[in-house]
Amino acid sequence: MNLLSLENITKAYTERVLLDGASFFLQEGEKVGIIGINGTGKSTLLKLAAGLEEPDTGSCTKANHVVIRYLPQTPEFDDSCTVWEHVEKKISESTQWDMEGEAKSMLRTLGIVRLEQKISELSGGQRKRLALAEILMQPCDILVLDEPTNHLDHAMAAWLEDYLKRWRGSLIMVTHDRYFLDSVSNRIVEIDKGKIYSYDTNYSGFLELKAQREEMEAATERKRQSILRVELEWVKRGARARSTKQKARLERYEEMKNQHGPQSDGQVSMSSITTRMGNTTIEIDGISKSYGGHTFIRDFSYIFLKNDRVGFVGTNGCGKTTLMKLLAGREEPDSGSIKVGQTIRIGYYSQEIETSKEAGIAYMDPKMRVIDYIRETAEFVRTEDGLISASAMLERFLFPPQAQYSLIGKLSGGERRRLNLLRVLMESPNVLILDEPTNDLDISTLTILEDYLDHYQGIVIVVSHDRYFLDRTVNRIFAFEAGGVLRQYEGGYTDYALKAGESAQCNLSVQDGIISSAAGGTEGADTDSEAGGRAAYENYRANRERKLKFSYKEKQEYETIEQDILDLEDKLESLDAEMAANATNSKRLSELAAEREQTEADLEHKMERWEYLEELAEKIHAQG
């Protein structure tokens, strides 16, 4: 059954045409993921579907008695109300007679237990969960969700993913979370240059089908160009124009010549921009930080190594952003010290775009022109491609010349985030601090950012709830646990989740109706819920199959293996240098190449052993 139809829709804002004769249909039971680069009209399409905006031309039709609930990207509330006062207003607007019990149950499930708390005191994650509770507690036929996982911690995002997979209604959503999108959606809709393309598959299938579509378009274009070359040679020979056939052939040539080939998607182009780094990086020595009698960070020490890739995870409000501000020098620890090397230049990509002048250089004035915002940082920047102007860098970040003189206030949320990211990179940092970098950035930009970080010559420090992004970019994770303790795990997010037993604990907690994690409970949860989460985790640990321990040989190997790996990496660097010096000596070059191949094999073996021993050590530690 067709629930919703948007036919031949056109929608423009000033000179920007977002949708141009596009059509969208939603069938009963479909779960549709909307994707496209920032500024192409994803949020606009959701508002049209939800009935919040009208198209310039075309029609929007929904089936009789269909109820739609809409979650905006940035929920708005009356900050003077308490949580329960806000919910009571929604209950009074509902026709359900027993909404109060349903509302309290949903709020508790989403970890919102302080109903008397003022909305103005809620964090971004709490506000998002309150907005989710508001739409999920009321029955509907269609859910329209704009970035539902933004600001949600891992445990909450996992709960929402499971809830939507089991939900029987229809769903339209925009999300950058590729694991979430792949798991929940059964159809992908892509907005590209004002048109809509539909793929009856999840995100993984979409990638394959889109590649096939682009290859077919490219093949058609290659065939057109081949025919044009033949026709051009015929025209050059001086075709006789008297016969009807010859005239028709000339007309066909002109028609084919004037056709446009397939347009490639605009893609952000990032060139490496870094500054030389000395021997001293960032050294953290026993820092602690508390607010209002609650300790967020307790006695944390770590020395960042050159080219480190480190992620920080934990529940909303556990102190991740606070730690990033400490590293960036925006706040001071209560105790301990942070030593920053003289050559270190920190680029801080904050979770929220600064909107006050007191924020200093990161301030984004809506009345400022795009080009002026970037020129405040640098008129030119040196990249691996040479000296690049601010205007050229903007073009690489999908801001064409005509858009560079637009006001920042006219940009979409995603475009502002992309502009802010460019400004951070223009500062030529050799340490990148990325606090929730995936919020509001489109998937295309994220994949290019991930590739950029692969080749970035510097330290990358990431706070993110995006499991895919963490798996893709970091090789070490620190998890915030109870009492402000940070625990170290090697690998990406999936490795961390397996080692921490997070999945098992999350499932146990959800069964009790409370979202909690190994980090000691969800932000805003009361003491009883925290205790319940810890009890569930202890129960999980108590049911481990057997007692693990190192053998004598494994213990000796574990104590020396990290140094062995460093020695092998140093040897590889030395061999590379010697090979470069002997580039014209074929015999010596051959010997060095063979030695390098063997060293690489030894290093790979050592890395595999290190992963096994590290995992075994974590399991032994978890046993207590």
XYZ file of N, CA and C in Angstrom, residues 499 546 548-551 554 558 610-623:
66
model
N 36.173 -6.922 23.361
C 37.001 -7.112 24.551
C 36.290 -6.632 25.816
N 36.000 -20.074 31.774
C 37.091 -20.717 32.500
C 38.120 -19.672 32.898
N 41.569 -17.985 32.825
C 42.647 -17.891 31.853
C 43.924 -17.422 32.527
N 45.086 -17.836 31.978
C 46.358 -17.345 32.480
C 47.421 -17.510 31.405
N 48.496 -16.717 31.527
C 49.634 -16.824 30.623
C 50.436 -18.080 30.955
N 50.970 -18.705 29.901
C 52.014 -19.701 30.149
C 53.311 -18.942 30.435
N 54.609 -17.435 27.215
C 53.784 -16.323 26.771
C 54.049 -15.073 27.596
N 55.239 -11.631 26.041
C 54.395 -10.455 26.204
C 55.198 -9.262 26.725
N 51.185 -10.213 18.936
C 50.874 -9.154 19.886
C 49.369 -9.025 20.090
N 48.577 -9.096 18.997
C 47.124 -9.004 19.109
C 46.578 -10.144 19.965
N 47.113 -11.367 19.742
C 46.655 -12.515 20.527
C 47.003 -12.334 22.004
N 48.245 -11.948 22.292
C 48.678 -11.802 23.682
C 47.952 -10.655 24.374
N 47.715 -9.555 23.637
C 47.005 -8.422 24.221
C 45.569 -8.806 24.572
N 44.927 -9.536 23.676
C 43.558 -9.979 23.943
C 43.527 -10.924 25.145
N 44.510 -11.827 25.216
C 44.585 -12.760 26.346
C 44.811 -11.993 27.646
N 45.673 -10.971 27.593
C 45.941 -10.168 28.791
C 44.687 -9.444 29.264
N 43.901 -8.926 28.322
C 42.667 -8.249 28.684
C 41.679 -9.208 29.335
N 41.592 -10.407 28.800
C 40.676 -11.401 29.369
C 41.100 -11.795 30.786
N 42.423 -11.940 30.967
C 42.938 -12.285 32.306
C 42.640 -11.163 33.284
N 42.832 -9.920 32.817
C 42.547 -8.767 33.673
C 41.064 -8.694 34.034
N 40.207 -9.020 33.040
C 38.763 -8.956 33.272
C 38.297 -9.984 34.306
N 39.055 -11.090 34.403
C 38.697 -12.119 35.391
C 38.940 -11.650 36.819
